[in-house]
Amino acid sequence: MRTELVSEPGDPGRPNEDFASVGLPASGQGGSLVVLDGVTPPGDGGGCLHSVPWFTARLGGALTELTVSLPDVPLVELLSRALARTADGHAATCDLSHPRTPQATVVLARWSPASVDYLVLSDSALLVESPDGAVTPFLDDRLDRLPRSALASHTLVDTTLRNKEGGFFTAAADPSVASRAVTGSLPRDGVRALAALTDGAARWVERFHEGDWADCLALVREEGARSLVDRVRTLERADAGRVPARRGKTHDDATVVYAELSPR
Ligand SMILES: [Zn+2]
């Protein structure tokens, strides 16, 4: 099998708040990938003494370990355990009930000889290619379904809709959020390749409309994950001078993990 991983900060002067890993246990029978996109809540403080990279390193590290060490435990349960472990790491020093406690979007995939399990929480993407070349995106589109009036104000989104019923969910300190994720299991022989992207890389499709999800996966396969991130950066630089009113940052942390389970 072939795997590839690229993760690049949006601003070279700031820490990358994405986390990515591929786990290939020595059994050679399966593996896992983990992609997190740390959320930077507005304002500072937030009741936590730690940084978003501190949080994603612990949550991502726990998920990498648990997805390969407990291959028979459902991903929802593993996310719940990893969140509890991470919360334990700072419950004594920080107010984890604060709405701006560190949090992250989550993509998990785990493969065995029989199946491929997946979990997606909030706005990162998992693309699955079948042997006939069809590409299916697995997305948690709650954020897209929020009313435009709510999205006009980031502050409103963060204080009234984050991790609330009818809003959208990210992985913060409450282990029960795992049950909100989009999850499923596919037969292994129905999956040829996987690609997980944070929204900073998915912009190639979602913001710039350079192609669809199948085009995006084909680009990663043929030119490499680095090429997708480089193309996004070029589009962002061209866009920044042209459209001042775009929502969000010019550049965002961008992560791509590609896992080719069987050759074409
Ligand atoms: Zn903390």
mmCIF file of N, CA, C and O in Angstrom, residues 138-238:
data_model
loop_
_atom_site.group_PDB
_atom_site.id
_atom_site.type_symbol
_atom_site.label_atom_id
_atom_site.label_comp_id
_atom_site.label_asym_id
_atom_site.label_seq_id
_atom_site.Cartn_x
_atom_site.Cartn_y
_atom_site.Cartn_z
ATOM 1 N N PHE A 138 -17.522 11.725 2.305
ATOM 2 C CA PHE A 138 -18.230 11.610 3.582
ATOM 3 C C PHE A 138 -17.995 12.913 4.342
ATOM 4 O O PHE A 138 -16.853 13.258 4.669
ATOM 5 N N LEU A 139 -19.097 13.636 4.562
ATOM 6 C CA LEU A 139 -19.027 14.988 5.118
ATOM 7 C C LEU A 139 -20.053 15.111 6.228
ATOM 8 O O LEU A 139 -21.122 14.510 6.173
ATOM 9 N N ASP A 140 -19.714 15.929 7.214
ATOM 10 C CA ASP A 140 -20.674 16.310 8.254
ATOM 11 C C ASP A 140 -21.106 17.729 7.887
ATOM 12 O O ASP A 140 -20.365 18.676 8.111
ATOM 13 N N ASP A 141 -22.290 17.856 7.280
ATOM 14 C CA ASP A 141 -22.649 19.156 6.684
ATOM 15 C C ASP A 141 -23.508 20.024 7.602
ATOM 16 O O ASP A 141 -24.167 20.943 7.150
ATOM 17 N N ARG A 142 -23.461 19.762 8.912
ATOM 18 C CA ARG A 142 -24.288 20.587 9.808
ATOM 19 C C ARG A 142 -23.975 22.077 9.705
ATOM 20 O O ARG A 142 -24.858 22.902 9.732
ATOM 21 N N LEU A 143 -22.675 22.389 9.575
ATOM 22 C CA LEU A 143 -22.290 23.799 9.519
ATOM 23 C C LEU A 143 -22.880 24.460 8.273
ATOM 24 O O LEU A 143 -23.316 25.607 8.323
ATOM 25 N N ASP A 144 -22.917 23.713 7.157
ATOM 26 C CA ASP A 144 -23.471 24.272 5.912
ATOM 27 C C ASP A 144 -24.972 24.485 6.007
ATOM 28 O O ASP A 144 -25.539 25.263 5.249
ATOM 29 N N ARG A 145 -25.645 23.739 6.900
ATOM 30 C CA ARG A 145 -27.104 23.835 6.973
ATOM 31 C C ARG A 145 -27.582 24.924 7.939
ATOM 32 O O ARG A 145 -28.774 25.156 8.059
ATOM 33 N N LEU A 146 -26.629 25.563 8.622
ATOM 34 C CA LEU A 146 -27.039 26.643 9.517
ATOM 35 C C LEU A 146 -27.548 27.825 8.698
ATOM 36 O O LEU A 146 -27.097 28.045 7.583
ATOM 37 N N PRO A 147 -28.473 28.611 9.252
ATOM 38 C CA PRO A 147 -28.983 29.759 8.504
ATOM 39 C C PRO A 147 -27.864 30.749 8.184
ATOM 40 O O PRO A 147 -26.961 30.949 8.985
ATOM 41 N N ARG A 148 -27.938 31.345 6.989
ATOM 42 C CA ARG A 148 -26.928 32.317 6.563
ATOM 43 C C ARG A 148 -26.816 33.468 7.568
ATOM 44 O O ARG A 148 -25.749 34.017 7.776
ATOM 45 N N SER A 149 -27.933 33.847 8.163
ATOM 46 C CA SER A 149 -27.906 34.967 9.114
ATOM 47 C C SER A 149 -27.000 34.634 10.303
ATOM 48 O O SER A 149 -26.290 35.489 10.813
ATOM 49 N N ALA A 150 -27.004 33.355 10.700
ATOM 50 C CA ALA A 150 -26.145 32.951 11.818
ATOM 51 C C ALA A 150 -24.684 32.964 11.393
ATOM 52 O O ALA A 150 -23.803 33.373 12.145
ATOM 53 N N LEU A 151 -24.419 32.518 10.138
ATOM 54 C CA LEU A 151 -23.043 32.437 9.673
ATOM 55 C C LEU A 151 -22.431 33.813 9.463
ATOM 56 O O LEU A 151 -21.219 33.957 9.413
ATOM 57 N N ALA A 152 -23.272 34.840 9.310
ATOM 58 C CA ALA A 152 -22.752 36.192 9.102
ATOM 59 C C ALA A 152 -21.955 36.656 10.307
ATOM 60 O O ALA A 152 -21.099 37.514 10.202
ATOM 61 N N SER A 153 -22.229 36.079 11.455
ATOM 62 C CA SER A 153 -21.508 36.483 12.663
ATOM 63 C C SER A 153 -20.802 35.294 13.274
ATOM 64 O O SER A 153 -21.433 34.388 13.802
ATOM 65 N N HIS A 154 -19.463 35.291 13.196
ATOM 66 C CA HIS A 154 -18.705 34.196 13.792
ATOM 67 C C HIS A 154 -18.951 34.112 15.295
ATOM 68 O O HIS A 154 -19.014 33.046 15.868
ATOM 69 N N THR A 155 -19.083 35.279 15.915
ATOM 70 C CA THR A 155 -19.275 35.289 17.366
ATOM 71 C C THR A 155 -20.581 34.612 17.730
ATOM 72 O O THR A 155 -20.657 33.809 18.657
ATOM 73 N N LEU A 156 -21.626 34.910 16.941
ATOM 74 C CA LEU A 156 -22.927 34.301 17.206
ATOM 75 C C LEU A 156 -22.837 32.782 17.045
ATOM 76 O O LEU A 156 -23.326 32.019 17.875
ATOM 77 N N VAL A 157 -22.158 32.356 15.967
ATOM 78 C CA VAL A 157 -22.003 30.917 15.746
ATOM 79 C C VAL A 157 -21.318 30.279 16.944
ATOM 80 O O VAL A 157 -21.746 29.257 17.468
ATOM 81 N N ASP A 158 -20.246 30.927 17.414
ATOM 82 C CA ASP A 158 -19.461 30.294 18.462
ATOM 83 C C ASP A 158 -20.161 30.285 19.812
ATOM 84 O O ASP A 158 -20.022 29.353 20.573
ATOM 85 N N THR A 159 -20.930 31.317 20.098
ATOM 86 C CA THR A 159 -21.512 31.356 21.437
ATOM 87 C C THR A 159 -22.871 30.683 21.500
ATOM 88 O O THR A 159 -23.274 30.211 22.556
ATOM 89 N N THR A 160 -23.599 30.642 20.384
ATOM 90 C CA THR A 160 -24.953 30.109 20.483
ATOM 91 C C THR A 160 -25.148 28.775 19.780
ATOM 92 O O THR A 160 -26.098 28.070 20.068
ATOM 93 N N LEU A 161 -24.274 28.414 18.845
ATOM 94 C CA LEU A 161 -24.544 27.223 18.037
ATOM 95 C C LEU A 161 -23.513 26.111 18.198
ATOM 96 O O LEU A 161 -23.789 24.973 17.881
ATOM 97 N N ARG A 162 -22.312 26.445 18.682
ATOM 98 C CA ARG A 162 -21.280 25.413 18.788
ATOM 99 C C ARG A 162 -21.644 24.422 19.898
ATOM 100 O O ARG A 162 -21.898 24.803 21.031
ATOM 101 N N ASN A 163 -21.655 23.159 19.528
ATOM 102 C CA ASN A 163 -21.936 22.076 20.477
ATOM 103 C C ASN A 163 -23.272 22.246 21.206
ATOM 104 O O ASN A 163 -23.400 21.918 22.378
ATOM 105 N N LYS A 164 -24.268 22.748 20.432
ATOM 106 C CA LYS A 164 -25.626 22.872 20.966
ATOM 107 C C LYS A 164 -26.597 22.173 20.007
ATOM 108 O O LYS A 164 -26.385 22.176 18.798
ATOM 109 N N GLU A 165 -27.686 21.671 20.553
ATOM 110 C CA GLU A 165 -28.724 21.039 19.735
ATOM 111 C C GLU A 165 -29.182 22.018 18.652
ATOM 112 O O GLU A 165 -29.442 23.184 18.932
ATOM 113 N N GLY A 166 -29.257 21.546 17.394
ATOM 114 C CA GLY A 166 -29.648 22.416 16.289
ATOM 115 C C GLY A 166 -28.487 23.216 15.721
ATOM 116 O O GLY A 166 -28.640 23.916 14.735
ATOM 117 N N GLY A 167 -27.315 23.127 16.329
ATOM 118 C CA GLY A 167 -26.135 23.839 15.845
ATOM 119 C C GLY A 167 -25.169 22.864 15.197
ATOM 120 O O GLY A 167 -25.572 22.019 14.411
ATOM 121 N N PHE A 168 -23.876 22.980 15.533
ATOM 122 C CA PHE A 168 -22.914 22.036 14.975
ATOM 123 C C PHE A 168 -21.980 21.601 16.093
ATOM 124 O O PHE A 168 -21.913 22.217 17.153
ATOM 125 N N PHE A 169 -21.269 20.510 15.845
ATOM 126 C CA PHE A 169 -20.518 19.858 16.910
ATOM 127 C C PHE A 169 -19.056 19.695 16.537
ATOM 128 O O PHE A 169 -18.727 19.287 15.432
ATOM 129 N N THR A 170 -18.167 20.033 17.488
ATOM 130 C CA THR A 170 -16.743 19.761 17.347
ATOM 131 C C THR A 170 -16.302 18.994 18.590
ATOM 132 O O THR A 170 -16.998 18.977 19.608
ATOM 133 N N ALA A 171 -15.139 18.356 18.495
ATOM 134 C CA ALA A 171 -14.615 17.581 19.615
ATOM 135 C C ALA A 171 -13.913 18.520 20.575
ATOM 136 O O ALA A 171 -12.884 19.097 20.242
ATOM 137 N N ALA A 172 -14.480 18.702 21.766
ATOM 138 C CA ALA A 172 -13.899 19.604 22.758
ATOM 139 C C ALA A 172 -13.541 18.797 24.001
ATOM 140 O O ALA A 172 -12.579 18.024 23.975
ATOM 141 N N ALA A 173 -14.294 18.944 25.075
ATOM 142 C CA ALA A 173 -13.965 18.212 26.301
ATOM 143 C C ALA A 173 -15.022 17.165 26.650
ATOM 144 O O ALA A 173 -14.772 16.281 27.465
ATOM 145 N N ASP A 174 -16.195 17.235 26.034
ATOM 146 C CA ASP A 174 -17.295 16.332 26.397
ATOM 147 C C ASP A 174 -17.244 15.068 25.537
ATOM 148 O O ASP A 174 -17.482 15.121 24.329
ATOM 149 N N PRO A 175 -16.930 13.900 26.121
ATOM 150 C CA PRO A 175 -16.794 12.664 25.327
ATOM 151 C C PRO A 175 -18.071 12.277 24.589
ATOM 152 O O PRO A 175 -18.024 11.586 23.575
ATOM 153 N N SER A 176 -19.245 12.740 25.060
ATOM 154 C CA SER A 176 -20.495 12.313 24.426
ATOM 155 C C SER A 176 -20.685 12.910 23.040
ATOM 156 O O SER A 176 -21.538 12.452 22.270
ATOM 157 N N VAL A 177 -19.871 13.914 22.660
ATOM 158 C CA VAL A 177 -20.013 14.504 21.330
ATOM 159 C C VAL A 177 -19.718 13.472 20.236
ATOM 160 O O VAL A 177 -20.166 13.607 19.095
ATOM 161 N N ALA A 178 -18.976 12.412 20.586
ATOM 162 C CA ALA A 178 -18.631 11.379 19.600
ATOM 163 C C ALA A 178 -19.870 10.793 18.937
ATOM 164 O O ALA A 178 -19.860 10.435 17.761
ATOM 165 N N SER A 179 -20.976 10.728 19.693
ATOM 166 C CA SER A 179 -22.198 10.144 19.142
ATOM 167 C C SER A 179 -22.836 11.036 18.077
ATOM 168 O O SER A 179 -23.756 10.614 17.385
ATOM 169 N N ARG A 180 -22.363 12.281 17.926
ATOM 170 C CA ARG A 180 -22.897 13.203 16.913
ATOM 171 C C ARG A 180 -22.223 13.037 15.562
ATOM 172 O O ARG A 180 -22.619 13.681 14.592
ATOM 173 N N ALA A 181 -21.165 12.231 15.492
ATOM 174 C CA ALA A 181 -20.377 12.142 14.262
ATOM 175 C C ALA A 181 -21.105 11.361 13.179
ATOM 176 O O ALA A 181 -21.984 10.542 13.458
ATOM 177 N N VAL A 182 -20.721 11.624 11.921
ATOM 178 C CA VAL A 182 -21.157 10.824 10.774
ATOM 179 C C VAL A 182 -20.264 9.585 10.738
ATOM 180 O O VAL A 182 -19.040 9.715 10.657
ATOM 181 N N THR A 183 -20.845 8.393 10.832
ATOM 182 C CA THR A 183 -20.033 7.178 10.898
ATOM 183 C C THR A 183 -20.594 6.100 9.980
ATOM 184 O O THR A 183 -21.757 6.148 9.576
ATOM 185 N N GLY A 184 -19.769 5.099 9.681
ATOM 186 C CA GLY A 184 -20.233 3.957 8.904
ATOM 187 C C GLY A 184 -19.111 2.961 8.702
ATOM 188 O O GLY A 184 -17.978 3.186 9.140
ATOM 189 N N SER A 185 -19.448 1.872 8.029
ATOM 190 C CA SER A 185 -18.481 0.826 7.733
ATOM 191 C C SER A 185 -18.726 0.335 6.307
ATOM 192 O O SER A 185 -19.878 0.163 5.900
ATOM 193 N N LEU A 186 -17.643 0.152 5.551
ATOM 194 C CA LEU A 186 -17.726 -0.275 4.158
ATOM 195 C C LEU A 186 -16.953 -1.581 4.014
ATOM 196 O O LEU A 186 -15.967 -1.789 4.721
ATOM 197 N N PRO A 187 -17.361 -2.460 3.079
ATOM 198 C CA PRO A 187 -16.546 -3.652 2.833
ATOM 199 C C PRO A 187 -15.180 -3.252 2.280
ATOM 200 O O PRO A 187 -15.095 -2.367 1.430
ATOM 201 N N ARG A 188 -14.104 -3.886 2.761
ATOM 202 C CA ARG A 188 -12.755 -3.511 2.316
ATOM 203 C C ARG A 188 -12.604 -3.652 0.795
ATOM 204 O O ARG A 188 -11.933 -2.839 0.152
ATOM 205 N N ASP A 189 -13.241 -4.665 0.204
ATOM 206 C CA ASP A 189 -13.061 -4.832 -1.239
ATOM 207 C C ASP A 189 -13.832 -3.795 -2.047
ATOM 208 O O ASP A 189 -13.723 -3.742 -3.264
ATOM 209 N N GLY A 190 -14.594 -2.938 -1.365
ATOM 210 C CA GLY A 190 -15.262 -1.825 -2.045
ATOM 211 C C GLY A 190 -14.495 -0.520 -1.949
ATOM 212 O O GLY A 190 -14.990 0.519 -2.393
ATOM 213 N N VAL A 191 -13.293 -0.561 -1.358
ATOM 214 C CA VAL A 191 -12.504 0.659 -1.163
ATOM 215 C C VAL A 191 -11.119 0.464 -1.763
ATOM 216 O O VAL A 191 -10.393 -0.452 -1.380
ATOM 217 N N ARG A 192 -10.760 1.335 -2.705
ATOM 218 C CA ARG A 192 -9.426 1.282 -3.295
ATOM 219 C C ARG A 192 -8.484 2.295 -2.645
ATOM 220 O O ARG A 192 -7.306 2.026 -2.431
ATOM 221 N N ALA A 193 -9.036 3.474 -2.335
ATOM 222 C CA ALA A 193 -8.185 4.527 -1.759
ATOM 223 C C ALA A 193 -9.025 5.465 -0.910
ATOM 224 O O ALA A 193 -10.245 5.578 -1.095
ATOM 225 N N LEU A 194 -8.340 6.141 0.034
ATOM 226 C CA LEU A 194 -8.971 7.107 0.931
ATOM 227 C C LEU A 194 -8.165 8.399 0.900
ATOM 228 O O LEU A 194 -6.936 8.355 0.810
ATOM 229 N N ALA A 195 -8.853 9.527 1.010
ATOM 230 C CA ALA A 195 -8.150 10.801 1.218
ATOM 231 C C ALA A 195 -8.917 11.595 2.258
ATOM 232 O O ALA A 195 -10.136 11.742 2.166
ATOM 233 N N ALA A 196 -8.207 12.075 3.280
ATOM 234 C CA ALA A 196 -8.808 12.930 4.305
ATOM 235 C C ALA A 196 -8.220 14.326 4.159
ATOM 236 O O ALA A 196 -7.004 14.486 3.986
ATOM 237 N N LEU A 197 -9.080 15.341 4.206
ATOM 238 C CA LEU A 197 -8.651 16.724 3.977
ATOM 239 C C LEU A 197 -9.229 17.629 5.054
ATOM 240 O O LEU A 197 -10.415 17.524 5.379
ATOM 241 N N THR A 198 -8.423 18.547 5.589
ATOM 242 C CA THR A 198 -9.025 19.621 6.380
ATOM 243 C C THR A 198 -9.586 20.671 5.417
ATOM 244 O O THR A 198 -9.251 20.691 4.231
ATOM 245 N N ASP A 199 -10.424 21.562 5.953
ATOM 246 C CA ASP A 199 -11.107 22.499 5.053
ATOM 247 C C ASP A 199 -10.131 23.440 4.353
ATOM 248 O O ASP A 199 -10.441 23.945 3.270
ATOM 249 N N GLY A 200 -8.936 23.633 4.945
ATOM 250 C CA GLY A 200 -7.928 24.462 4.278
ATOM 251 C C GLY A 200 -7.460 23.857 2.967
ATOM 252 O O GLY A 200 -7.066 24.585 2.045
ATOM 253 N N ALA A 201 -7.511 22.530 2.830
ATOM 254 C CA ALA A 201 -7.149 21.852 1.575
ATOM 255 C C ALA A 201 -8.383 21.610 0.709
ATOM 256 O O ALA A 201 -8.312 21.670 -0.526
ATOM 257 N N ALA A 202 -9.531 21.373 1.358
ATOM 258 C CA ALA A 202 -10.777 21.114 0.620
ATOM 259 C C ALA A 202 -11.266 22.361 -0.114
ATOM 260 O O ALA A 202 -12.174 22.279 -0.948
ATOM 261 N N ARG A 203 -10.664 23.521 0.168
ATOM 262 C CA ARG A 203 -11.019 24.751 -0.550
ATOM 263 C C ARG A 203 -10.892 24.614 -2.064
ATOM 264 O O ARG A 203 -11.552 25.328 -2.801
ATOM 265 N N TRP A 204 -9.980 23.733 -2.513
ATOM 266 C CA TRP A 204 -9.790 23.520 -3.957
ATOM 267 C C TRP A 204 -11.135 23.169 -4.593
ATOM 268 O O TRP A 204 -11.432 23.572 -5.704
ATOM 269 N N VAL A 205 -11.975 22.412 -3.869
ATOM 270 C CA VAL A 205 -13.317 22.044 -4.343
ATOM 271 C C VAL A 205 -14.361 23.051 -3.837
ATOM 272 O O VAL A 205 -15.139 23.593 -4.622
ATOM 273 N N GLU A 206 -14.358 23.293 -2.526
ATOM 274 C CA GLU A 206 -15.502 23.952 -1.895
ATOM 275 C C GLU A 206 -15.533 25.466 -2.107
ATOM 276 O O GLU A 206 -16.603 26.048 -2.167
ATOM 277 N N ARG A 207 -14.366 26.103 -2.170
ATOM 278 C CA ARG A 207 -14.349 27.552 -2.358
ATOM 279 C C ARG A 207 -14.008 27.935 -3.790
ATOM 280 O O ARG A 207 -14.623 28.819 -4.363
ATOM 281 N N PHE A 208 -13.009 27.233 -4.358
ATOM 282 C CA PHE A 208 -12.501 27.655 -5.662
ATOM 283 C C PHE A 208 -13.124 26.888 -6.827
ATOM 284 O O PHE A 208 -12.941 27.264 -7.979
ATOM 285 N N HIS A 209 -13.829 25.800 -6.546
ATOM 286 C CA HIS A 209 -14.556 25.052 -7.576
ATOM 287 C C HIS A 209 -13.650 24.684 -8.762
ATOM 288 O O HIS A 209 -14.036 24.793 -9.925
ATOM 289 N N GLU A 210 -12.411 24.244 -8.450
ATOM 290 C CA GLU A 210 -11.478 23.832 -9.504
ATOM 291 C C GLU A 210 -11.825 22.457 -10.055
ATOM 292 O O GLU A 210 -11.327 22.060 -11.103
ATOM 293 N N GLY A 211 -12.649 21.720 -9.349
ATOM 294 C CA GLY A 211 -13.057 20.391 -9.780
ATOM 295 C C GLY A 211 -13.960 19.813 -8.712
ATOM 296 O O GLY A 211 -14.223 20.461 -7.688
ATOM 297 N N ASP A 212 -14.461 18.593 -8.948
ATOM 298 C CA ASP A 212 -15.305 17.952 -7.937
ATOM 299 C C ASP A 212 -14.424 17.063 -7.042
ATOM 300 O O ASP A 212 -13.191 17.036 -7.165
ATOM 301 N N TRP A 213 -15.068 16.305 -6.154
ATOM 302 C CA TRP A 213 -14.291 15.493 -5.216
ATOM 303 C C TRP A 213 -13.481 14.419 -5.944
ATOM 304 O O TRP A 213 -12.371 14.085 -5.532
ATOM 305 N N ALA A 214 -14.041 13.874 -7.028
ATOM 306 C CA ALA A 214 -13.308 12.847 -7.797
ATOM 307 C C ALA A 214 -12.073 13.463 -8.446
ATOM 308 O O ALA A 214 -10.993 12.849 -8.468
ATOM 309 N N ASP A 215 -12.205 14.679 -8.965
ATOM 310 C CA ASP A 215 -11.050 15.364 -9.555
ATOM 311 C C ASP A 215 -9.978 15.613 -8.483
ATOM 312 O O ASP A 215 -8.778 15.509 -8.743
ATOM 313 N N CYS A 216 -10.450 15.956 -7.293
ATOM 314 C CA CYS A 216 -9.540 16.259 -6.180
ATOM 315 C C CYS A 216 -8.744 15.013 -5.809
ATOM 316 O O CYS A 216 -7.514 15.061 -5.651
ATOM 317 N N LEU A 217 -9.418 13.871 -5.675
ATOM 318 C CA LEU A 217 -8.720 12.640 -5.325
ATOM 319 C C LEU A 217 -7.761 12.214 -6.444
ATOM 320 O O LEU A 217 -6.638 11.759 -6.181
ATOM 321 N N ALA A 218 -8.186 12.415 -7.694
ATOM 322 C CA ALA A 218 -7.315 12.067 -8.823
ATOM 323 C C ALA A 218 -6.049 12.931 -8.814
ATOM 324 O O ALA A 218 -4.949 12.446 -9.100
ATOM 325 N N LEU A 219 -6.200 14.206 -8.465
ATOM 326 C CA LEU A 219 -5.052 15.116 -8.392
ATOM 327 C C LEU A 219 -4.055 14.642 -7.319
ATOM 328 O O LEU A 219 -2.837 14.614 -7.548
ATOM 329 N N VAL A 220 -4.587 14.265 -6.155
ATOM 330 C CA VAL A 220 -3.715 13.787 -5.066
ATOM 331 C C VAL A 220 -2.999 12.507 -5.493
ATOM 332 O O VAL A 220 -1.797 12.336 -5.251
ATOM 333 N N ARG A 221 -3.722 11.609 -6.142
ATOM 334 C CA ARG A 221 -3.114 10.343 -6.565
ATOM 335 C C ARG A 221 -2.025 10.577 -7.609
ATOM 336 O O ARG A 221 -0.952 9.981 -7.543
ATOM 337 N N GLU A 222 -2.304 11.445 -8.576
ATOM 338 C CA GLU A 222 -1.402 11.566 -9.724
ATOM 339 C C GLU A 222 -0.267 12.562 -9.497
ATOM 340 O O GLU A 222 0.850 12.358 -9.965
ATOM 341 N N GLU A 223 -0.559 13.667 -8.777
ATOM 342 C CA GLU A 223 0.469 14.706 -8.592
ATOM 343 C C GLU A 223 0.992 14.756 -7.161
ATOM 344 O O GLU A 223 2.002 15.409 -6.902
ATOM 345 N N GLY A 224 0.249 14.130 -6.226
ATOM 346 C CA GLY A 224 0.675 14.116 -4.832
ATOM 347 C C GLY A 224 -0.062 15.136 -3.982
ATOM 348 O O GLY A 224 -0.614 16.121 -4.479
ATOM 349 N N ALA A 225 -0.054 14.874 -2.671
ATOM 350 C CA ALA A 225 -0.759 15.733 -1.720
ATOM 351 C C ALA A 225 -0.175 17.149 -1.722
ATOM 352 O O ALA A 225 -0.889 18.141 -1.591
ATOM 353 N N ARG A 226 1.144 17.242 -1.876
ATOM 354 C CA ARG A 226 1.809 18.553 -1.898
ATOM 355 C C ARG A 226 1.252 19.438 -3.023
ATOM 356 O O ARG A 226 1.061 20.640 -2.851
ATOM 357 N N SER A 227 0.974 18.822 -4.144
ATOM 358 C CA SER A 227 0.474 19.593 -5.290
ATOM 359 C C SER A 227 -0.891 20.200 -4.989
ATOM 360 O O SER A 227 -1.169 21.344 -5.367
ATOM 361 N N LEU A 228 -1.752 19.451 -4.295
ATOM 362 C CA LEU A 228 -3.071 20.005 -3.956
ATOM 363 C C LEU A 228 -2.910 21.241 -3.060
ATOM 364 O O LEU A 228 -3.536 22.287 -3.300
ATOM 365 N N VAL A 229 -2.045 21.146 -2.035
ATOM 366 C CA VAL A 229 -1.853 22.286 -1.120
ATOM 367 C C VAL A 229 -1.228 23.459 -1.877
ATOM 368 O O VAL A 229 -1.653 24.617 -1.724
ATOM 369 N N ASP A 230 -0.242 23.191 -2.732
ATOM 370 C CA ASP A 230 0.387 24.276 -3.504
ATOM 371 C C ASP A 230 -0.630 24.970 -4.408
ATOM 372 O O ASP A 230 -0.624 26.194 -4.545
ATOM 373 N N ARG A 231 -1.499 24.189 -5.019
ATOM 374 C CA ARG A 231 -2.513 24.786 -5.900
ATOM 375 C C ARG A 231 -3.481 25.663 -5.110
ATOM 376 O O ARG A 231 -3.899 26.721 -5.581
ATOM 377 N N VAL A 232 -3.866 25.199 -3.914
ATOM 378 C CA VAL A 232 -4.750 26.016 -3.064
ATOM 379 C C VAL A 232 -4.070 27.336 -2.713
ATOM 380 O O VAL A 232 -4.686 28.408 -2.796
ATOM 381 N N ARG A 233 -2.784 27.281 -2.353
ATOM 382 C CA ARG A 233 -2.072 28.517 -1.987
ATOM 383 C C ARG A 233 -2.028 29.501 -3.165
ATOM 384 O O ARG A 233 -2.186 30.711 -2.986
ATOM 385 N N THR A 234 -1.804 28.985 -4.360
ATOM 386 C CA THR A 234 -1.764 29.848 -5.547
ATOM 387 C C THR A 234 -3.130 30.498 -5.776
ATOM 388 O O THR A 234 -3.222 31.707 -6.044
ATOM 389 N N LEU A 235 -4.195 29.723 -5.633
ATOM 390 C CA LEU A 235 -5.552 30.260 -5.810
ATOM 391 C C LEU A 235 -5.858 31.308 -4.747
ATOM 392 O O LEU A 235 -6.473 32.343 -5.033
ATOM 393 N N GLU A 236 -5.420 31.056 -3.512
ATOM 394 C CA GLU A 236 -5.676 32.010 -2.422
ATOM 395 C C GLU A 236 -4.972 33.335 -2.668
ATOM 396 O O GLU A 236 -5.544 34.407 -2.431
ATOM 397 N N ARG A 237 -3.720 33.265 -3.149
ATOM 398 C CA ARG A 237 -2.978 34.505 -3.387
ATOM 399 C C ARG A 237 -3.637 35.315 -4.502
ATOM 400 O O ARG A 237 -3.759 36.536 -4.407
ATOM 401 N N ALA A 238 -4.110 34.633 -5.540
ATOM 402 C CA ALA A 238 -4.771 35.329 -6.642
ATOM 403 C C ALA A 238 -6.084 35.942 -6.169
ATOM 404 O O ALA A 238 -6.454 37.053 -6.562
#
